Each structure stands twice: as structure tokens, then as C-alpha cells.
Amino acid sequence: FVFYLNCSLSTDILCVLLALSVVLAEQEGENLSGLSNNPDKAIFAVRENSTTCLMVEFAVKFLVPYDVLALNGIDLITEQASFILPRNAEIEGKCGSTESEIHISWKNNAYTLRIYFSKEFRDKGIEVWKISRVQFVYDTSETSHFINAYNPGKHTASTHLLSALVTPAGHSYLCTAQQTLTLISSDHQKGVTVSMYDIQIQPFDIASDFMFSEPYKCITDQRERLEETLPLVLGLILALIIVITLTVYHFHLKLTANQPQLPRDRSMYKNM
């Protein structure tokens, strides 16, 4: 968006502050996690011009390796910090026609999860959106998760050449199964694991405020649903085969009951 302010030299600072307030008013993040009954699931939205332009609903678990000093005071041992994305996080974001992003921070910015989305055209001109990059900033001096960390400080873990959660444009992505990403950390190239589950995400083309568009279900959920329904379908088919077999047998008995029966004793054939 573009806006114009009539500023003099004496009011430059005021104009800058006013411009910043306009920007902040145009795009804002909202935490809607209180609407979820799942204590592990968070709901976040980014709004532009008082309209929802990006929405995420998911539970996220982090597994972060970090170094601690061994008992001999010389060697380093790698420990694992495991924690979930809290529901009371702070939200920022940006919405665009082909690129959007959401920034989720907590513990006074000791942790920040940034998810970047983009649109593109695939084969046969089909437009899709995807997660193009994920970045996770964490501070090992934050002692609630990182205990006795060696050389504590902030590190950044990022994905490379990511194309995740590919979804047809105009749809939300829906998946209950766990989706796992591995990020490479600036802390000696350690692998940070980000696992998302109970997911519904839509970064573009939201038609109704605070409402996801028609969901596109992930392949894993479709396969699991097929595995759940297949035994039921096979059972119904087997039951139908049994009913048909019994019905045919019943009619066969009725037809044969009215026909004259030949005597089983061969000596009786002489009188016939």
C-alpha cells in the first residue's frame, strides 16, 4: 500500500512515527489459541486491512541438540532439548499476492519460528502454494530448556531448498499426521527437528474472515483413511457374497424339492 504525508522539516520525527503506526495498523497478528480445546494446539492469524490474510492452526514440537561440558571438564556431550510451541506466543506477519510469512516468538524473543510461503505454477498451469522456507532462532542461554549449555548464545536453524505442504491455490492444507522438517543450525551444523501435527494452514486467498477455505487433505491422511475403511468395505463385500450364496442355495433346494426322486435301491428299478 502507498500513503502520503505532508511533512515539514520540523515534524519529520512525528511523520515517521505516524507512518510506522499506519503500517502497524495495516498488518497485525492475532493469537486465537484460546479457541482450541487441544492444549498443545495453537491458532494464529495475520490480518491486513482488518481482514484475515494468513491463518495457521497446528501443534509444533522442537528437538534441539546442544552441547554441555562433560564431568571431566574437557569433553563436550550433546544433549537434546525437547519442547513445544506455546499457545501464548506473539505473532507478526506479512501478506502478499505471491509471498507471505508469519513470525511466532515467545520467551521474550528467546525463540522465534519463521515460516515463509510462496505461490508458483506447476505442470499444466496449476497454481499451488507451499512452505518455501522455515527458520528457527533459539537461545541456549534460556535455561528452562537448555540446562548447563556450553558457550550459550543465540543460534539460527534454517531449511534449504524447501518445498513442503504443497497445496492447490485457494485451498487450505489439512493434515492430522505428523510432518517433520530438519533444519541445519548455525551451532556447528547440528540438525534441529521441527515436527508439526494436527495442521490446518492457509497463507493466501482466504475468502471469509477467520475461516479456512476448502481443505486439501495430505496424502498420509488419505492413506490412513483408506486403511481404516478398507477392512469395512471388504467385510461388506464378503457378507454380500455369503447372502447371495445362501439365497441361490435356498432357491436350488426349492426347485429340486418339486422334482421326482429316483429310488436309491437299485432293485426297485425292476418295477419301474
mmCIF file of C-alpha atoms in Angstrom:
data_model
loop_
_atom_site.group_PDB
_atom_site.id
_atom_site.type_symbol
_atom_site.label_atom_id
_atom_site.label_comp_id
_atom_site.label_asym_id
_atom_site.label_seq_id
_atom_site.Cartn_x
_atom_site.Cartn_y
_atom_site.Cartn_z
ATOM 1 C CA PHE A 1 0.000 0.000 0.000
ATOM 2 C CA VAL A 2 1.108 3.614 -0.550
ATOM 3 C CA PHE A 3 0.360 6.596 1.641
ATOM 4 C CA TYR A 4 1.448 10.233 1.508
ATOM 5 C CA LEU A 5 2.124 12.589 4.396
ATOM 6 C CA ASN A 6 2.661 16.358 4.150
ATOM 7 C CA CYS A 7 5.667 16.829 6.441
ATOM 8 C CA SER A 8 7.899 19.755 7.186
ATOM 9 C CA LEU A 9 11.435 19.505 8.487
ATOM 10 C CA SER A 10 10.265 20.330 11.986
ATOM 11 C CA THR A 11 7.840 17.435 12.031
ATOM 12 C CA ASP A 12 9.953 14.718 10.369
ATOM 13 C CA ILE A 13 10.108 12.585 13.516
ATOM 14 C CA LEU A 14 6.362 12.874 14.025
ATOM 15 C CA CYS A 15 5.771 11.865 10.409
ATOM 16 C CA VAL A 16 7.993 8.809 10.757
ATOM 17 C CA LEU A 17 6.148 7.733 13.885
ATOM 18 C CA LEU A 18 2.808 8.297 12.160
ATOM 19 C CA ALA A 19 3.938 6.288 9.150
ATOM 20 C CA LEU A 20 5.018 3.418 11.386
ATOM 21 C CA SER A 21 1.675 3.479 13.171
ATOM 22 C CA VAL A 22 -0.129 3.262 9.820
ATOM 23 C CA VAL A 23 1.995 0.240 8.823
ATOM 24 C CA LEU A 24 1.341 -1.462 12.135
ATOM 25 C CA ALA A 25 -2.369 -0.758 11.795
ATOM 26 C CA GLU A 26 -2.436 -2.253 8.300
ATOM 27 C CA GLN A 27 -0.894 -5.611 9.238
ATOM 28 C CA GLU A 28 -1.250 -7.241 12.628
ATOM 29 C CA GLY A 29 -1.005 -10.668 14.185
ATOM 30 C CA GLU A 30 -3.667 -12.244 16.360
ATOM 31 C CA ASN A 31 -3.419 -15.178 18.750
ATOM 32 C CA LEU A 32 -6.620 -17.256 18.619
ATOM 33 C CA SER A 33 -5.295 -20.269 20.534
ATOM 34 C CA GLY A 34 -7.976 -19.892 23.194
ATOM 35 C CA LEU A 35 -10.495 -21.168 20.641
ATOM 36 C CA SER A 36 -8.837 -24.608 20.563
ATOM 37 C CA ASN A 37 -9.720 -27.337 23.065
ATOM 38 C CA ASN A 38 -6.390 -29.048 22.400
ATOM 39 C CA PRO A 39 -3.867 -27.733 24.978
ATOM 40 C CA ASP A 40 -0.985 -28.373 22.554
ATOM 41 C CA LYS A 41 -2.559 -26.712 19.518
ATOM 42 C CA ALA A 42 -2.059 -23.049 18.675
ATOM 43 C CA ILE A 43 -4.101 -20.872 16.294
ATOM 44 C CA PHE A 44 -2.523 -17.750 14.827
ATOM 45 C CA ALA A 45 -3.747 -15.275 12.220
ATOM 46 C CA VAL A 46 -2.271 -12.362 10.300
ATOM 47 C CA ARG A 47 -4.706 -9.631 9.318
ATOM 48 C CA GLU A 48 -4.379 -6.903 6.738
ATOM 49 C CA ASN A 49 -6.855 -4.022 6.465
ATOM 50 C CA SER A 50 -8.968 -5.734 9.147
ATOM 51 C CA THR A 51 -9.235 -8.905 7.041
ATOM 52 C CA THR A 52 -7.599 -12.275 7.686
ATOM 53 C CA CYS A 53 -4.934 -12.924 5.045
ATOM 54 C CA LEU A 54 -2.968 -15.788 6.671
ATOM 55 C CA MET A 55 -4.020 -18.385 9.202
ATOM 56 C CA VAL A 56 -2.252 -21.325 10.853
ATOM 57 C CA GLU A 57 -3.578 -23.937 13.262
ATOM 58 C CA PHE A 58 -1.166 -26.604 14.462
ATOM 59 C CA ALA A 59 0.815 -28.202 17.245
ATOM 60 C CA VAL A 60 4.596 -27.965 16.911
ATOM 61 C CA LYS A 61 7.326 -29.882 18.717
ATOM 62 C CA PHE A 62 11.013 -28.972 18.630
ATOM 63 C CA LEU A 63 14.009 -31.238 19.199
ATOM 64 C CA VAL A 64 17.166 -29.151 19.518
ATOM 65 C CA PRO A 65 20.650 -30.598 20.149
ATOM 66 C CA TYR A 66 23.119 -28.566 22.218
ATOM 67 C CA ASP A 67 26.486 -29.092 23.876
ATOM 68 C CA VAL A 68 27.233 -29.471 27.577
ATOM 69 C CA LEU A 69 30.580 -29.917 29.282
ATOM 70 C CA ALA A 70 31.382 -33.451 30.395
ATOM 71 C CA LEU A 71 32.264 -34.271 34.006
ATOM 72 C CA ASN A 72 35.969 -34.300 33.146
ATOM 73 C CA GLY A 73 35.710 -30.621 32.229
ATOM 74 C CA ILE A 74 37.274 -31.236 28.807
ATOM 75 C CA ASP A 75 34.971 -33.174 26.510
ATOM 76 C CA LEU A 76 31.625 -31.988 25.141
ATOM 77 C CA ILE A 77 28.463 -34.065 25.266
ATOM 78 C CA THR A 78 25.434 -33.431 23.035
ATOM 79 C CA GLU A 79 22.110 -33.222 24.840
ATOM 80 C CA GLN A 80 18.615 -32.820 23.353
ATOM 81 C CA ALA A 81 16.183 -30.099 24.352
ATOM 82 C CA SER A 82 12.578 -31.052 23.652
ATOM 83 C CA PHE A 83 9.721 -28.558 23.897
ATOM 84 C CA ILE A 84 6.502 -27.483 22.177
ATOM 85 C CA LEU A 85 5.309 -24.233 20.675
ATOM 86 C CA PRO A 86 3.392 -22.421 23.441
ATOM 87 C CA ARG A 87 -0.095 -21.110 22.862
ATOM 88 C CA ASN A 88 0.707 -17.682 24.333
ATOM 89 C CA ALA A 89 3.268 -16.743 21.669
ATOM 90 C CA GLU A 90 3.408 -13.337 19.972
ATOM 91 C CA ILE A 91 2.596 -13.061 16.269
ATOM 92 C CA GLU A 92 3.841 -10.923 13.405
ATOM 93 C CA GLY A 93 3.445 -11.474 9.699
ATOM 94 C CA LYS A 94 3.257 -10.162 6.172
ATOM 95 C CA CYS A 95 0.805 -10.968 3.430
ATOM 96 C CA GLY A 96 1.315 -10.661 -0.296
ATOM 97 C CA SER A 97 -0.158 -11.979 -3.513
ATOM 98 C CA THR A 98 2.667 -14.482 -4.100
ATOM 99 C CA GLU A 99 4.699 -14.399 -0.862
ATOM 100 C CA SER A 100 3.578 -14.421 2.768
ATOM 101 C CA GLU A 101 5.216 -15.095 6.109
ATOM 102 C CA ILE A 102 4.449 -15.497 9.785
ATOM 103 C CA HIS A 103 6.807 -14.940 12.730
ATOM 104 C CA ILE A 104 5.981 -16.612 16.053
ATOM 105 C CA SER A 105 8.021 -15.545 19.104
ATOM 106 C CA TRP A 106 7.979 -16.432 22.796
ATOM 107 C CA LYS A 107 10.039 -16.189 25.993
ATOM 108 C CA ASN A 108 10.959 -12.539 25.298
ATOM 109 C CA ASN A 109 12.191 -13.401 21.799
ATOM 110 C CA ALA A 110 14.454 -16.195 23.058
ATOM 111 C CA TYR A 111 12.655 -18.332 20.454
ATOM 112 C CA THR A 112 11.286 -17.283 17.074
ATOM 113 C CA LEU A 113 9.774 -19.557 14.439
ATOM 114 C CA ARG A 114 9.504 -18.003 10.985
ATOM 115 C CA ILE A 115 7.558 -19.736 8.213
ATOM 116 C CA TYR A 116 7.707 -18.413 4.649
ATOM 117 C CA PHE A 117 5.118 -19.248 1.991
ATOM 118 C CA SER A 118 5.161 -18.743 -1.760
ATOM 119 C CA LYS A 119 2.960 -19.357 -4.784
ATOM 120 C CA GLU A 120 4.067 -20.905 -8.045
ATOM 121 C CA PHE A 121 2.741 -22.557 -11.183
ATOM 122 C CA ARG A 122 3.325 -26.264 -11.702
ATOM 123 C CA ASP A 123 2.721 -28.555 -14.683
ATOM 124 C CA LYS A 124 -0.320 -27.815 -16.870
ATOM 125 C CA GLY A 125 -0.540 -24.315 -15.387
ATOM 126 C CA ILE A 126 -1.799 -25.474 -11.997
ATOM 127 C CA GLU A 127 -1.176 -22.824 -9.327
ATOM 128 C CA VAL A 128 -0.107 -24.062 -5.894
ATOM 129 C CA TRP A 129 1.254 -22.636 -2.678
ATOM 130 C CA LYS A 130 3.918 -24.196 -0.465
ATOM 131 C CA ILE A 131 6.188 -23.608 2.510
ATOM 132 C CA SER A 132 9.366 -22.344 0.861
ATOM 133 C CA ARG A 133 11.494 -21.747 3.943
ATOM 134 C CA VAL A 134 11.455 -22.318 7.694
ATOM 135 C CA GLN A 135 13.779 -20.582 10.127
ATOM 136 C CA PHE A 136 14.057 -21.145 13.864
ATOM 137 C CA VAL A 137 16.038 -18.843 16.148
ATOM 138 C CA TYR A 138 16.775 -20.145 19.643
ATOM 139 C CA ASP A 139 18.850 -19.017 22.600
ATOM 140 C CA THR A 140 20.712 -21.717 24.530
ATOM 141 C CA SER A 141 21.175 -19.315 27.439
ATOM 142 C CA GLU A 142 17.428 -19.737 28.119
ATOM 143 C CA THR A 143 17.656 -22.233 30.973
ATOM 144 C CA SER A 144 14.114 -23.641 31.035
ATOM 145 C CA HIS A 145 15.029 -25.935 28.118
ATOM 146 C CA PHE A 146 18.813 -25.683 27.808
ATOM 147 C CA ILE A 147 20.407 -26.830 31.051
ATOM 148 C CA ASN A 148 24.107 -26.125 31.583
ATOM 149 C CA ALA A 149 24.632 -25.325 27.896
ATOM 150 C CA TYR A 150 28.261 -24.885 26.876
ATOM 151 C CA ASN A 151 29.049 -21.462 25.370
ATOM 152 C CA PRO A 152 25.385 -20.384 25.414
ATOM 153 C CA GLY A 153 24.011 -17.907 22.920
ATOM 154 C CA LYS A 154 21.628 -17.388 20.019
ATOM 155 C CA HIS A 155 21.657 -19.702 17.015
ATOM 156 C CA THR A 156 19.667 -19.847 13.792
ATOM 157 C CA ALA A 157 18.485 -23.062 12.160
ATOM 158 C CA SER A 158 17.174 -22.963 8.583
ATOM 159 C CA THR A 159 15.921 -25.201 5.816
ATOM 160 C CA HIS A 160 17.461 -25.318 2.357
ATOM 161 C CA LEU A 161 15.557 -25.611 -0.958
ATOM 162 C CA LEU A 162 12.313 -26.443 0.829
ATOM 163 C CA SER A 163 9.052 -27.325 -0.919
ATOM 164 C CA ALA A 164 6.692 -28.575 1.788
ATOM 165 C CA LEU A 165 2.908 -28.859 2.221
ATOM 166 C CA VAL A 166 2.271 -28.211 -1.478
ATOM 167 C CA THR A 167 -1.419 -27.291 -1.835
ATOM 168 C CA PRO A 168 -3.649 -26.153 -4.719
ATOM 169 C CA ALA A 169 -4.230 -22.394 -4.660
ATOM 170 C CA GLY A 170 -7.446 -21.331 -2.980
ATOM 171 C CA HIS A 171 -7.382 -24.263 -0.556
ATOM 172 C CA SER A 172 -6.161 -24.756 2.992
ATOM 173 C CA TYR A 173 -3.783 -27.604 3.850
ATOM 174 C CA LEU A 174 -5.236 -30.121 6.319
ATOM 175 C CA CYS A 175 -3.266 -32.945 7.942
ATOM 176 C CA THR A 176 -3.523 -34.712 11.294
ATOM 177 C CA ALA A 177 -0.432 -36.841 10.657
ATOM 178 C CA GLN A 178 2.952 -35.584 11.764
ATOM 179 C CA GLN A 179 5.016 -33.626 9.233
ATOM 180 C CA THR A 180 8.701 -33.388 10.145
ATOM 181 C CA LEU A 181 11.290 -30.899 8.891
ATOM 182 C CA THR A 182 15.031 -30.939 9.585
ATOM 183 C CA LEU A 183 16.729 -27.570 9.913
ATOM 184 C CA ILE A 184 20.500 -27.021 9.873
ATOM 185 C CA SER A 185 21.732 -24.904 12.774
ATOM 186 C CA SER A 186 24.493 -22.324 12.881
ATOM 187 C CA ASP A 187 25.625 -24.194 16.008
ATOM 188 C CA HIS A 188 28.183 -26.477 14.331
ATOM 189 C CA GLN A 189 25.671 -27.632 11.673
ATOM 190 C CA LYS A 190 23.534 -29.517 14.179
ATOM 191 C CA GLY A 191 20.198 -30.847 12.928
ATOM 192 C CA VAL A 192 17.149 -29.274 14.562
ATOM 193 C CA THR A 193 13.890 -31.218 14.156
ATOM 194 C CA VAL A 194 10.588 -29.360 13.799
ATOM 195 C CA SER A 195 7.538 -31.640 13.891
ATOM 196 C CA MET A 196 4.067 -30.305 13.067
ATOM 197 C CA TYR A 197 0.807 -32.193 13.504
ATOM 198 C CA ASP A 198 -2.954 -31.518 13.610
ATOM 199 C CA ILE A 199 -2.263 -28.962 10.914
ATOM 200 C CA GLN A 200 -4.500 -26.584 9.018
ATOM 201 C CA ILE A 201 -2.765 -23.739 7.206
ATOM 202 C CA GLN A 202 -3.753 -21.187 4.586
ATOM 203 C CA PRO A 203 -1.392 -18.320 3.666
ATOM 204 C CA PHE A 204 -3.291 -16.997 0.616
ATOM 205 C CA ASP A 205 -6.799 -16.431 -0.775
ATOM 206 C CA ILE A 206 -8.803 -16.595 2.457
ATOM 207 C CA ALA A 207 -12.356 -15.811 1.379
ATOM 208 C CA SER A 208 -14.002 -15.355 4.800
ATOM 209 C CA ASP A 209 -12.582 -13.637 7.871
ATOM 210 C CA PHE A 210 -11.093 -16.141 10.360
ATOM 211 C CA MET A 211 -12.330 -19.049 8.198
ATOM 212 C CA PHE A 212 -10.250 -21.587 6.284
ATOM 213 C CA SER A 213 -11.180 -22.353 2.690
ATOM 214 C CA GLU A 214 -11.981 -25.857 1.460
ATOM 215 C CA PRO A 215 -9.295 -28.221 2.815
ATOM 216 C CA TYR A 216 -6.828 -30.200 0.747
ATOM 217 C CA LYS A 217 -6.054 -33.336 2.757
ATOM 218 C CA CYS A 218 -2.485 -34.608 2.906
ATOM 219 C CA ILE A 219 -1.587 -37.922 1.263
ATOM 220 C CA THR A 220 -0.810 -39.516 4.641
ATOM 221 C CA ASP A 221 -4.309 -38.804 5.959
ATOM 222 C CA GLN A 222 -5.890 -40.090 2.737
ATOM 223 C CA ARG A 223 -3.881 -43.314 3.003
ATOM 224 C CA GLU A 224 -4.771 -43.770 6.681
ATOM 225 C CA ARG A 225 -8.456 -43.223 5.916
ATOM 226 C CA LEU A 226 -8.266 -45.813 3.145
ATOM 227 C CA GLU A 227 -6.607 -48.267 5.540
ATOM 228 C CA GLU A 228 -9.399 -47.656 8.049
ATOM 229 C CA THR A 229 -12.255 -48.091 5.554
ATOM 230 C CA LEU A 230 -10.781 -50.950 3.502
ATOM 231 C CA PRO A 231 -11.492 -53.698 6.107
ATOM 232 C CA LEU A 232 -15.085 -52.418 6.396
ATOM 233 C CA VAL A 233 -15.552 -52.478 2.617
ATOM 234 C CA LEU A 234 -14.060 -55.990 2.354
ATOM 235 C CA GLY A 235 -16.299 -57.159 5.192
ATOM 236 C CA LEU A 236 -19.393 -55.808 3.441
ATOM 237 C CA ILE A 237 -18.371 -57.487 0.173
ATOM 238 C CA LEU A 238 -17.814 -60.805 1.962
ATOM 239 C CA ALA A 239 -21.181 -60.534 3.718
ATOM 240 C CA LEU A 240 -22.860 -59.793 0.378
ATOM 241 C CA ILE A 241 -21.226 -62.851 -1.217
ATOM 242 C CA ILE A 242 -22.439 -65.041 1.665
ATOM 243 C CA VAL A 243 -26.013 -63.696 1.348
ATOM 244 C CA ILE A 244 -26.030 -64.278 -2.421
ATOM 245 C CA THR A 245 -24.663 -67.819 -1.979
ATOM 246 C CA LEU A 246 -27.268 -68.710 0.654
ATOM 247 C CA THR A 247 -30.061 -67.232 -1.484
ATOM 248 C CA VAL A 248 -29.014 -69.224 -4.551
ATOM 249 C CA TYR A 249 -28.736 -72.386 -2.448
ATOM 250 C CA HIS A 250 -32.188 -71.786 -0.989
ATOM 251 C CA PHE A 251 -33.784 -71.433 -4.442
ATOM 252 C CA HIS A 252 -31.911 -74.503 -5.613
ATOM 253 C CA LEU A 253 -33.412 -76.546 -2.755
ATOM 254 C CA LYS A 254 -36.916 -75.316 -3.568
ATOM 255 C CA LEU A 255 -36.573 -76.235 -7.240
ATOM 256 C CA THR A 256 -35.187 -79.698 -6.567
ATOM 257 C CA ALA A 257 -37.813 -80.438 -3.897
ATOM 258 C CA ASN A 258 -40.625 -80.485 -6.519
ATOM 259 C CA GLN A 259 -38.862 -82.930 -8.871
ATOM 260 C CA PRO A 260 -39.481 -86.765 -8.620
ATOM 261 C CA GLN A 261 -36.767 -88.501 -6.737
ATOM 262 C CA LEU A 262 -35.194 -91.667 -8.177
ATOM 263 C CA PRO A 263 -35.082 -94.594 -5.698
ATOM 264 C CA ARG A 264 -31.703 -95.250 -4.230
ATOM 265 C CA ASP A 265 -32.297 -99.012 -4.027
ATOM 266 C CA ARG A 266 -31.287 -100.416 -7.443
ATOM 267 C CA SER A 267 -33.594 -103.471 -7.004
ATOM 268 C CA MET A 268 -36.573 -101.157 -7.255
ATOM 269 C CA TYR A 269 -35.613 -100.215 -10.831
ATOM 270 C CA LYS A 270 -37.043 -103.594 -11.989
ATOM 271 C CA ASN A 271 -40.569 -102.486 -11.120
ATOM 272 C CA MET A 272 -40.199 -99.218 -12.997
#
